[in-house]
XYZ file of C-alpha atoms in Angstrom:
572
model
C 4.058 -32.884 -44.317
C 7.225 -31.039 -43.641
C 9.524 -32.934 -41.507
C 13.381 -31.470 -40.737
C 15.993 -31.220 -42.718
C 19.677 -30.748 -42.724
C 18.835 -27.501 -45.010
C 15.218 -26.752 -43.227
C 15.619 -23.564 -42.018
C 13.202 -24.486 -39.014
C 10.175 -22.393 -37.861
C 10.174 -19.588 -36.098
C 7.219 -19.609 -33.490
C 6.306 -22.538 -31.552
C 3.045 -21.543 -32.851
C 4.070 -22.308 -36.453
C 4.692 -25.917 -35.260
C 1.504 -26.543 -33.582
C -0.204 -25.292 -36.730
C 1.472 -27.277 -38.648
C -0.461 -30.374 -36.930
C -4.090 -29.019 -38.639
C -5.300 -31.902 -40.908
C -2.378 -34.494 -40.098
C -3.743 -37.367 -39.283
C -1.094 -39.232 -38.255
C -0.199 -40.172 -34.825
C 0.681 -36.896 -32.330
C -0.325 -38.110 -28.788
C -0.354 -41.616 -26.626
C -1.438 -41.582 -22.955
C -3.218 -44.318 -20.977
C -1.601 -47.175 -21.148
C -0.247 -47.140 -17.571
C -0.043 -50.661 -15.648
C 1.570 -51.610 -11.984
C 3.901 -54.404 -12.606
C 1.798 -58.094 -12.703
C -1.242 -55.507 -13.182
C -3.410 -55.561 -16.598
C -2.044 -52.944 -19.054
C -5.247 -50.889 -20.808
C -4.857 -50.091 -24.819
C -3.103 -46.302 -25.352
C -5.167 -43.487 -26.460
C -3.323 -42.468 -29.581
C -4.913 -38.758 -30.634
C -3.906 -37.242 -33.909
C -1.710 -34.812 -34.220
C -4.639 -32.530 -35.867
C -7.051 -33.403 -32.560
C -3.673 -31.997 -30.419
C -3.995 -29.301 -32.341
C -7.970 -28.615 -32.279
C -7.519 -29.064 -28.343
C -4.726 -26.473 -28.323
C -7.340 -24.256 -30.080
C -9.960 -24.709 -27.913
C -7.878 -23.607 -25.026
C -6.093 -20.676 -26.600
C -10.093 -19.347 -27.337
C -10.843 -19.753 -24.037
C -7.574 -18.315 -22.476
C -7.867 -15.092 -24.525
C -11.437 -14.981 -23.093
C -10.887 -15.711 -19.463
C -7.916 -13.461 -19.498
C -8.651 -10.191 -17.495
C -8.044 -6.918 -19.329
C -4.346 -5.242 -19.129
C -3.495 -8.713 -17.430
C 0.136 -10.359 -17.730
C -0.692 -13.262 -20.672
C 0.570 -16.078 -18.209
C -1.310 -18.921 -17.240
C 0.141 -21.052 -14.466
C 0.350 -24.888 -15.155
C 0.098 -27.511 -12.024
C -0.215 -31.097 -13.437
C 1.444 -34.205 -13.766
C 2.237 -35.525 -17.440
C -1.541 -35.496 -18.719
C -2.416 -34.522 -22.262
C -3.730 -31.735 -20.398
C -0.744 -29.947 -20.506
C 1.158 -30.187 -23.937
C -2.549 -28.716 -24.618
C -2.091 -25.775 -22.628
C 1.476 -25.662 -23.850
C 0.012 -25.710 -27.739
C -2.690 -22.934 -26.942
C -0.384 -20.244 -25.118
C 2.050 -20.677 -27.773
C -0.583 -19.859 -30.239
C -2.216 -17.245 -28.396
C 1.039 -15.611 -27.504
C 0.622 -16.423 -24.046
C 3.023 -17.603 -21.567
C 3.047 -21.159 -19.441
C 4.351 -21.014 -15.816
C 5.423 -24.481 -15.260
C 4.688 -25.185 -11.289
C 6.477 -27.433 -9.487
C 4.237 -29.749 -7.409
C 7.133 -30.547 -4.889
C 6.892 -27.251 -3.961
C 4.390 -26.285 -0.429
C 2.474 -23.598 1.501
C 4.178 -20.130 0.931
C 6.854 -21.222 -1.347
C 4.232 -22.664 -3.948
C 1.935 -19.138 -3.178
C 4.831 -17.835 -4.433
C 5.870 -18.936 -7.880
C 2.043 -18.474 -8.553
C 2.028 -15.010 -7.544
C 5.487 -14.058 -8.745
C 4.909 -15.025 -12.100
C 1.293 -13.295 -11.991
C -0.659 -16.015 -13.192
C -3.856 -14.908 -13.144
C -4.745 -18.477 -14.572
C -3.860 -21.242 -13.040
C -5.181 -25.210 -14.419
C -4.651 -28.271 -12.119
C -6.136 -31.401 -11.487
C -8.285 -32.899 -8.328
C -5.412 -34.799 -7.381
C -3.181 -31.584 -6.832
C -6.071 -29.355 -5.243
C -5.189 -30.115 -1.857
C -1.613 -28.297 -2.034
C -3.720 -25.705 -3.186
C -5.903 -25.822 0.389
C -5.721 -22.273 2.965
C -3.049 -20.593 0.238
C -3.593 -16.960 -0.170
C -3.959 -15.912 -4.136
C -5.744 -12.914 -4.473
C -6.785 -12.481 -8.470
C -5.876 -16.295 -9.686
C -8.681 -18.074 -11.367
C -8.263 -22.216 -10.459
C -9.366 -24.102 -13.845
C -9.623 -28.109 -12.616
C -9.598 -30.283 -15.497
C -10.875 -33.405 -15.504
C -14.610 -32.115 -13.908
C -17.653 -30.823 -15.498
C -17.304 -27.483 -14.806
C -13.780 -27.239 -16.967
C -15.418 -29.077 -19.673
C -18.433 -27.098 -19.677
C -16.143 -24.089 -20.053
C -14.310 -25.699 -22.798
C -17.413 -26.854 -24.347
C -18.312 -23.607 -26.640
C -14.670 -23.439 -28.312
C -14.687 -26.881 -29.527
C -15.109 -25.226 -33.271
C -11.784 -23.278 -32.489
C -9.135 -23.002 -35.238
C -5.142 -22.307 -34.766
C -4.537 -18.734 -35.028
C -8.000 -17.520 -34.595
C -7.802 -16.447 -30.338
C -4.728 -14.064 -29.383
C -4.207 -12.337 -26.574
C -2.745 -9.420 -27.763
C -2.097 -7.087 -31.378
C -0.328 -9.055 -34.318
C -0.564 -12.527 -32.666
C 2.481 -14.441 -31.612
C 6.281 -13.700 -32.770
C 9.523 -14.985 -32.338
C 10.521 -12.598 -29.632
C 6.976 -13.282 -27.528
C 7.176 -15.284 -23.918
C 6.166 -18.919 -23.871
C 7.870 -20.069 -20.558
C 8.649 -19.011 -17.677
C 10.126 -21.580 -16.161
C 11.722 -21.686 -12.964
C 15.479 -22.140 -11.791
C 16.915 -22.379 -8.039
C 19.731 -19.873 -7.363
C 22.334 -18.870 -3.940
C 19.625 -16.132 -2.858
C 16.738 -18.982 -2.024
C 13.772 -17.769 -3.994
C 13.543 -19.647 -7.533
C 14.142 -17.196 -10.128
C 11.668 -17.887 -13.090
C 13.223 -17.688 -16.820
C 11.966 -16.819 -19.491
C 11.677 -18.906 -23.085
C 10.652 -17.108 -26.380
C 8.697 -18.575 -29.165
C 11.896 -18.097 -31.005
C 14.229 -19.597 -28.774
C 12.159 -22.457 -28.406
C 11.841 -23.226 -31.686
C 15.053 -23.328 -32.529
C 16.377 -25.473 -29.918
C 13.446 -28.041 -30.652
C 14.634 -28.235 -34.371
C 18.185 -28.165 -33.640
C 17.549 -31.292 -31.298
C 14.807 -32.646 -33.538
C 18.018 -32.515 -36.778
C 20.975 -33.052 -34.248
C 19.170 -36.915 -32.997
C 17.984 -37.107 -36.735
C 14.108 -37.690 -35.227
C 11.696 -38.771 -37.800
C 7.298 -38.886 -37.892
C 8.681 -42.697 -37.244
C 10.183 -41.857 -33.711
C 7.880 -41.642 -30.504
C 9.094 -39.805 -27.356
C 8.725 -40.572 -24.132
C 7.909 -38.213 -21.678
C 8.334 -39.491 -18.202
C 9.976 -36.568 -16.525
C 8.113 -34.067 -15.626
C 6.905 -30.901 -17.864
C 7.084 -28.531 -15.639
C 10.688 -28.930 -16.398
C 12.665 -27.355 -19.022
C 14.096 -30.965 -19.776
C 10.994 -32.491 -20.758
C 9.961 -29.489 -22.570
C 12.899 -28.680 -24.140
C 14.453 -31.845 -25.130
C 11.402 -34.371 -25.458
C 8.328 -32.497 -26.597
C 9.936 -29.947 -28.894
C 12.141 -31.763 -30.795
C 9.125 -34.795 -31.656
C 6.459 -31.110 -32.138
C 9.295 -29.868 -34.995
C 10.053 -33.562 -36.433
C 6.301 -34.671 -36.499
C 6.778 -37.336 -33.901
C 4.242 -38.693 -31.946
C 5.124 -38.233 -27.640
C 3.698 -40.522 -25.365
C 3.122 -39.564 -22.179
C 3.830 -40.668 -18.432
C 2.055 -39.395 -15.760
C 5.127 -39.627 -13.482
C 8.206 -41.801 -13.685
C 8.593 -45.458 -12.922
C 11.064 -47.397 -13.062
C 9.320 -50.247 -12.388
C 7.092 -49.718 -15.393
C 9.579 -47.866 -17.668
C 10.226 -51.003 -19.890
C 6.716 -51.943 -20.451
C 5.608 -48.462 -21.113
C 8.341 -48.166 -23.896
C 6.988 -51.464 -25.446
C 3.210 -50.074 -25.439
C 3.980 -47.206 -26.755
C 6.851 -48.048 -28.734
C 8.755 -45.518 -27.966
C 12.136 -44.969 -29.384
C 13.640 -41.784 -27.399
C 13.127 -40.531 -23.730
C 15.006 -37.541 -21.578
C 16.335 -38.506 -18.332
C 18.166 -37.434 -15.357
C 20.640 -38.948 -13.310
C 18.668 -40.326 -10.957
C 15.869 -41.715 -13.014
C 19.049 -43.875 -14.016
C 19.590 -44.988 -11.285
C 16.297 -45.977 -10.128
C 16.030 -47.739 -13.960
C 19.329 -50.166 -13.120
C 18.109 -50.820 -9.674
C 15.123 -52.385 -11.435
C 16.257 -55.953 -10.927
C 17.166 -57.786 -14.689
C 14.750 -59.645 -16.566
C 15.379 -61.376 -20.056
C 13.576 -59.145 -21.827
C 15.662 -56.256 -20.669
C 17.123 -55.549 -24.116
C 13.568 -56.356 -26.313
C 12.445 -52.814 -26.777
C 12.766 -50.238 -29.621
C 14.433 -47.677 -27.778
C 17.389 -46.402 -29.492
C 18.555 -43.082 -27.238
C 18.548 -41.587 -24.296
C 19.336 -37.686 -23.967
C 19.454 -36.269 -20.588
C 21.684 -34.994 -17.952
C 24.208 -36.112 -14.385
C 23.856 -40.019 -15.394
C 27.692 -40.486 -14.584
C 29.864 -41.841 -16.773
C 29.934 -45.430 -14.624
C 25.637 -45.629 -14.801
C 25.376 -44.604 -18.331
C 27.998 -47.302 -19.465
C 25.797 -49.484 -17.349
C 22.485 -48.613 -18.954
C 24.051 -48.938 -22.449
C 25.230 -53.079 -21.727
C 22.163 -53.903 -19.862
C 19.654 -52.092 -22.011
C 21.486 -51.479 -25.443
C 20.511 -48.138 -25.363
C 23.280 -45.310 -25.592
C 22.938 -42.470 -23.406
C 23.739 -38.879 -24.788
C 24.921 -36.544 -21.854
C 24.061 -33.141 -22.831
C 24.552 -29.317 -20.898
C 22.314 -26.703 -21.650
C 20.723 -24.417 -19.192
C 16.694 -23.224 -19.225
C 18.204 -19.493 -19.450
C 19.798 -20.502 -22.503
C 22.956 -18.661 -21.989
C 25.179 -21.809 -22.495
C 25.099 -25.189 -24.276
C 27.611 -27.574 -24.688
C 27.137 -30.438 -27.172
C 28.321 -33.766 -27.309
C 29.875 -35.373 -30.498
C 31.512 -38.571 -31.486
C 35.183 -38.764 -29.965
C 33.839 -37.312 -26.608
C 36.027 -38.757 -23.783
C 34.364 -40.306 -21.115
C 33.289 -38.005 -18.151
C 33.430 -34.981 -20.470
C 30.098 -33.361 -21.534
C 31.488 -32.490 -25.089
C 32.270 -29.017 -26.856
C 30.841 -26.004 -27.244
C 27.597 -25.807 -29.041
C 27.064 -23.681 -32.145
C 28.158 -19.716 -31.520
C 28.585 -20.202 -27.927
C 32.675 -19.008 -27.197
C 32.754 -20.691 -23.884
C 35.875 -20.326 -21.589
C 36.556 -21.541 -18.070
C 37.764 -18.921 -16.390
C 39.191 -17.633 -12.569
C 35.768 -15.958 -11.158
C 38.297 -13.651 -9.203
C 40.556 -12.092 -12.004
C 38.020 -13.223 -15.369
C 41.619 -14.963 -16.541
C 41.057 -18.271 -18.794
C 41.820 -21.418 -16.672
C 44.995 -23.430 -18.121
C 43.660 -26.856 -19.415
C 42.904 -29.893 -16.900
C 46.082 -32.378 -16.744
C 44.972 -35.788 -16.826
C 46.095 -38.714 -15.739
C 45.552 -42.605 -17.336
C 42.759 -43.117 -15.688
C 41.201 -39.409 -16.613
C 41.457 -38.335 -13.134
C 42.349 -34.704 -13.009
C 45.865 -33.487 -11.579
C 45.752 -29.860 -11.563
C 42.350 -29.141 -10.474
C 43.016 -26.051 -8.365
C 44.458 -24.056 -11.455
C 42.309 -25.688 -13.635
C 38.525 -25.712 -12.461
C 37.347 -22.325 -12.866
C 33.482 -20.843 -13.688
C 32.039 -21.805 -17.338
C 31.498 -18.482 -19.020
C 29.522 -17.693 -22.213
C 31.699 -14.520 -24.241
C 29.932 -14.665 -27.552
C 26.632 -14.112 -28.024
C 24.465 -15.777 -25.649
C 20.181 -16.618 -25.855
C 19.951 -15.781 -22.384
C 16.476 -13.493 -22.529
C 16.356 -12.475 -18.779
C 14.627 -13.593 -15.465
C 10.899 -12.371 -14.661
C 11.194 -9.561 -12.456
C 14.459 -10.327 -11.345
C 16.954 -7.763 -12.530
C 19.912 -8.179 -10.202
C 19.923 -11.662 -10.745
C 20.418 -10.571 -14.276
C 22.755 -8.879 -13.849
C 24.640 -10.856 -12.216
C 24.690 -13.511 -15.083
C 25.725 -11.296 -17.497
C 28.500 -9.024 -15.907
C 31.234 -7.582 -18.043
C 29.722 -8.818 -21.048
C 29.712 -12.337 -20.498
C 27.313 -14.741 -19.486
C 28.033 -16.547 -16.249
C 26.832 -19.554 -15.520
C 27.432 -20.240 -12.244
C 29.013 -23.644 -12.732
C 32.265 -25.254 -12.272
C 34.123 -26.707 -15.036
C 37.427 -27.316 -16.343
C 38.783 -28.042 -19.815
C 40.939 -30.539 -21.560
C 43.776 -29.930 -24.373
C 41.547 -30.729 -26.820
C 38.843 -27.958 -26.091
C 36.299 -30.902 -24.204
C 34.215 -29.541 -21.092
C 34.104 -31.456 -17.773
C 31.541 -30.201 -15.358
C 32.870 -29.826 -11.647
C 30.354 -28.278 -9.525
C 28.544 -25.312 -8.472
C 29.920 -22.173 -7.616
C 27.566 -20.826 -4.815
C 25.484 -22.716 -2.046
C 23.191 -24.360 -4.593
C 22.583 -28.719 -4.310
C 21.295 -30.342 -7.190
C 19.245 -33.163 -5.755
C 17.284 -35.572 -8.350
C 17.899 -33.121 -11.060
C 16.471 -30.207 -8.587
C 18.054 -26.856 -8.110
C 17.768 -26.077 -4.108
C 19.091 -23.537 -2.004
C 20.362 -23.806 0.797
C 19.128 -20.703 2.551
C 15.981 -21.948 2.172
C 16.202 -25.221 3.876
C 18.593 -23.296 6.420
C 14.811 -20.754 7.099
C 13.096 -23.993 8.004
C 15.293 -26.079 9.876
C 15.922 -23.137 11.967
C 12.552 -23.347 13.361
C 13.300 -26.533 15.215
C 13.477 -25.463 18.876
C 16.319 -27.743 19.699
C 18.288 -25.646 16.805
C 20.737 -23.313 17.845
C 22.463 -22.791 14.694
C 21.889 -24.557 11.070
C 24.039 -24.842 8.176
C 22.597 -27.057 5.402
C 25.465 -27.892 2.524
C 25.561 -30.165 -0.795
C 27.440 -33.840 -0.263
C 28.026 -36.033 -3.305
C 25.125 -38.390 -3.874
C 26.217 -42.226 -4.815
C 25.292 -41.822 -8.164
C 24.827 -38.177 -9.287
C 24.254 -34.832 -8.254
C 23.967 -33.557 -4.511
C 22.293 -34.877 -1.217
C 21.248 -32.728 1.464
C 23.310 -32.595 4.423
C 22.713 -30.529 7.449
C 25.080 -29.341 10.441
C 23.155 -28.247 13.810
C 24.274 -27.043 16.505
C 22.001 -27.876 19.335
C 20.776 -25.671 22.171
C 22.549 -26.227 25.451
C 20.718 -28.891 27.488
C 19.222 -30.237 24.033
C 19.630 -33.700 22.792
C 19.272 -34.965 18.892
C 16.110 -37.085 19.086
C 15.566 -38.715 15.003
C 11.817 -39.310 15.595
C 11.135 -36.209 16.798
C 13.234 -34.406 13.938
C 11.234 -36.471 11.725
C 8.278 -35.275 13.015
C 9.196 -32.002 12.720
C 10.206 -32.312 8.833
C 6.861 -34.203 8.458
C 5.022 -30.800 10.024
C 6.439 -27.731 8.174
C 4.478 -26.925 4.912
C 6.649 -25.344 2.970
C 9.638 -28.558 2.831
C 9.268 -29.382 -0.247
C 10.033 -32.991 -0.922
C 13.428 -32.551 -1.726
C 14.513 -30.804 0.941
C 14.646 -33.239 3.643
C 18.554 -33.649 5.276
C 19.575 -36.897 3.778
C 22.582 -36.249 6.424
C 22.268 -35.089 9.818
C 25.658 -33.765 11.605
C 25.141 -32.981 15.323
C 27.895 -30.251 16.349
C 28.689 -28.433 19.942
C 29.245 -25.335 18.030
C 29.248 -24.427 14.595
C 32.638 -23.552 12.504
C 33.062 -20.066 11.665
C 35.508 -17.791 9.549
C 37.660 -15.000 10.673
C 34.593 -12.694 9.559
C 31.815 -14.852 11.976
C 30.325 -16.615 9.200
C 29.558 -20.375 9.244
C 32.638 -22.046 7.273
C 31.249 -24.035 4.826
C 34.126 -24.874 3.235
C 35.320 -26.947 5.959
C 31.849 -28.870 6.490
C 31.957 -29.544 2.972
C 35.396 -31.064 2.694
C 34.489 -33.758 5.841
C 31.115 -34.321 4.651
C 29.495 -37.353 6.755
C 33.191 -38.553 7.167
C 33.644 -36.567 10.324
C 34.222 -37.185 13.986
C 31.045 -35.728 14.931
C 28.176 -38.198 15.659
C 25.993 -38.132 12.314
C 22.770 -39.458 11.363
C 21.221 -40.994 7.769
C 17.653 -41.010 6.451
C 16.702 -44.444 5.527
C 12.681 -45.115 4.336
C 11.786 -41.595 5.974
C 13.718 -42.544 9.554
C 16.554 -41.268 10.814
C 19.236 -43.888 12.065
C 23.220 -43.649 13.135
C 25.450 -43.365 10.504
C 27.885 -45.996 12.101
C 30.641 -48.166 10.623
C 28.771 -50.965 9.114
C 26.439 -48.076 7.584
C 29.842 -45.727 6.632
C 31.829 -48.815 5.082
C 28.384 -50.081 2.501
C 27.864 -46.089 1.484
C 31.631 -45.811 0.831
C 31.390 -49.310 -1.215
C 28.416 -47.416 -3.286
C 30.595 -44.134 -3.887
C 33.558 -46.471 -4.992
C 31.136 -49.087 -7.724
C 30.043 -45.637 -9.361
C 33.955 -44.192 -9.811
C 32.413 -41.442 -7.222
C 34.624 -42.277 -3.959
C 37.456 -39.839 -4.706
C 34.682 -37.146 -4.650
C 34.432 -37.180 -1.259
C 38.350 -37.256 -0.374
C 38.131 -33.117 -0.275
């Protein structure tokens, strides 16, 4: 079987690689062998790679059959990490469909939404996510539920199925045709959904697959979740184009991480910054470095945590920058300092540059310790002027447009640059938090904190988390005569149906009245640069309760900020 070269060329449909699996009989899929800590650990189900690929077929058949007439090809995916869905994955990719990865986390409304925005007319879940599915409104969407007797009956008639046989459309599947549309948070609240070719896909699956040097030896891990570009993207892909074997988590544990690797024996996994986190929390055991794991790819570990995982586990952690859209990727190569993400990746002519005037940025000055000196001349907006792989936003043209004004691809993040051409990231340049690897706005949490009745005004901002990323802070200013009460603020959270799980105000600043600008409109700038270090009383979510943030509390956070290199982040 072909496996990739330095030469190799690559394919050029995802569809190519999944019929590439027909008749290989080696090793393509492990699930099962899931265990609680102390609990007994049941065998793996290894399929082949040619039964991954005679399951894709099945479901492209049945896809191009349940599919209405003049229909958008998209089917809507809402699962956990079950060989369910690299199946559905494999059979829209080789009936030129599109997947619409949908984000559990998401509730009420909000999750009617990305359903009906991407019109799915298809949408496949499982019993255990059915009752986020309960009173929603979705006129024209067809629920497959795998895992019951109806959805195998269904299935049942296409078993015979061969790649390339179904399509939902002329000529069959091409570089240029949709496979994803996956979605990404932005300043205006609703997630904007963007979209992955065949072609693109490809590509960046064996340019990973080449880059990490991945052989039909290698097993991937997949314990974040699919429908995320990271999993997708930098886990699945690059094992599909190498002929690797994945092995699959339903969702992350940290707890189990270590003995999952071992049954499976999995040698690469995709992370984010706070799976990290959660992994060195895990307390040590003697075993910690008896494992076959030899990388970690992923994004926001911190320079401190990843040197951390590295001694205690022996595994090195790649940091790596690269958007779903596409538009920008940075990669990162021996001699990258620490704290910078690396250099620009192949054809990309990235630039930081003033968002006001489009000048370049003058590179950072650092300092011994690789603090930065200069940072208001030198942090400026990462821009893409070459030719970028951004391929556009489902029905979302002024968000479009405004990534790719004048030319250029913006990105929409903060970065600065040293003398030697490395890229530091910096932050975000509009009211976006990344929390656990999760794009939020903050309009939208603004919409539903608003409804609290002792709320007279809301303003809900990013704070530095410990470790990585953002936390959730939110300023209120209470209605006259009203009083903060945590449990019933809790309760309140606990009732709306549309918080997603992120959402919830890790921070909780009470205010007489709320800062505004010369122009009346909330200054965020200032309740950014005090954070929780302010004189107003403030309150911290601990295990789902809301307690004072007093000194005792203040003085072990700060301690946290300061093990991680992270305290100076909140000196604004």
């Amino acid at each position: 079987m072909r496996t990739t070269t330095e030469t190799d060329p690559g394919p050029e449909t995802v569809a190519e690689l999944i019929a590439r699996q027909w008749g290989d009989h080696r090793p393509g899929l492990k699930y099962g062998a899931e265990a609680g800590p102390g609990a007994t650990r049941a065998p793996a189900t290894v399929l082949t790679r040619h039964r991954t690929a005679q399951e894709a077929a099945a479901r492209a058949a049945l896809l191009a059959d349940l599919l209405p007439p003049g229909a958008e090809p998209h089917v809507g995916v809402l699962l956990d990490n079950t060989p369910e869905f690299p199946f559905w994955l494999g059979a829209a990719a080789l009936a030129g469909a599109a997947v619409a990865g949908i984000n559990p986390t998401r509730r009420g409304p909000e999750l009617a939404r990305d359903i009906l925005h991407t019109d799915c007319r298809l949408l496949v879940t499982e019993p255990a996510h059915l009752p986020l599915l309960r009173g929603l409104d979705l006129p024209g969407v067809r629920i497959l539920v795998t895992g019951t007797e109806e959805y195998e009956a269904l299935l049942a008639p296409y078993a015979a199925a061969k790649p390339g046989e179904a399509r939902v459309g002329p000529g069959g599947p091409r570089p240029d045709s949709r496979l994803l549309l996956y979605f990404t948070s932005g300043s205006t609240g609703a997630p904007k959904a963007a979209v992955c070719s065949q072609g693109r896909l490809a590509a960046a699956g064996h340019s990973l697959a080449r880059h990490f040097r991945v052989t039909p030896e290698d097993v991937h891990y997949v314990c974040m979740p699919l429908f995320h570009g990271n999993a997708v993207m930098a886990c699945w892909l690059p094992a599909l184009a190498a002929g690797a074997p994945v092995a699959l988590r339903r969702r992350f544990s940290a707890s189990a991480f270590l003995d999952d690797v071992r049954a499976y024996g999995a040698t690469y996994f995709t992370y984010v910054g706070r799976a990290v986190q959660y992994l060195l929390a895990t307390a040590p055991r003697p075993d910690d470095r008896a494992h076959p794991l030899r990388l970690g790819f992923g994004t926001e570990a911190g320079a401190v945590d990843a040197a951390r995982f590295t001694e205690r586990f022996g595994v090195r952690l790649v940091e790596g920058y690269g958007a779903t859209e596409g538009g920008a990727s940075i990669q990162h190569t021996p001699g990258t300092p620490p704290g910078a993400l690396g250099r620009p990746g192949p054809g990309d002519d990235l630039a930081v540059v003033d968002p006001e005037t489009g000048r370049e940025c003058p590179p950072a000055v650092l300092d011994a310790r690789g603090r930065l000196r200069n940072g208001e001349e030198a942090i400026g907006e990462l821009v893409n002027r070459g030719r970028s792989h951004f391929e556009g936003y489902w029905r979302n043209p002024g968000a479009e447009a405004a990534r790719t004004r004048e030319g250029w691809y913006w990105t929409g993040d903060l970065f600065f640059r040293d003398p030697d051409g490395y890229l530091y990231f910096a932050g975000r340049t509009d009211d976006r938090l990344r929390v656990d690897s999760e794009n939020l706005a903050a309009a939208v949490i603004e919409n539903i904190l608003a409804r609290w009745e002792a709320a007279a005004a809301v303003a809900v901002y990013a704070v530095p988390d410990e470790a990585a990323g953002d936390q959730v802070m939110a300023a209120v200013a209470l209605r006259e005569g009203a009083a903060f009460d945590p449990e019933a603020f809790a309760a309140f959270l606990a009732a709306q149906p549309d918080l997603g799980t992120k959402m919830a105000p890790r921070y909780v600043r009470i205010l007489d009245a709320m800062p505004v600008t010369a122009t009346n409109k909330v200054h965020r700038a200032a309740l950014r640069r005090t954070g929780f270090l302010c004189s107003e009383p403030v309150w911290h979510r601990v295990a789902g309760a809301y307690r004072p943030l007093d000194g005792p509390a203040v003085e072990a956070l700060l301690s946290a900020y300061g093990e991680r290199g992270r305290r100076e982040l909140l000196e604004g």
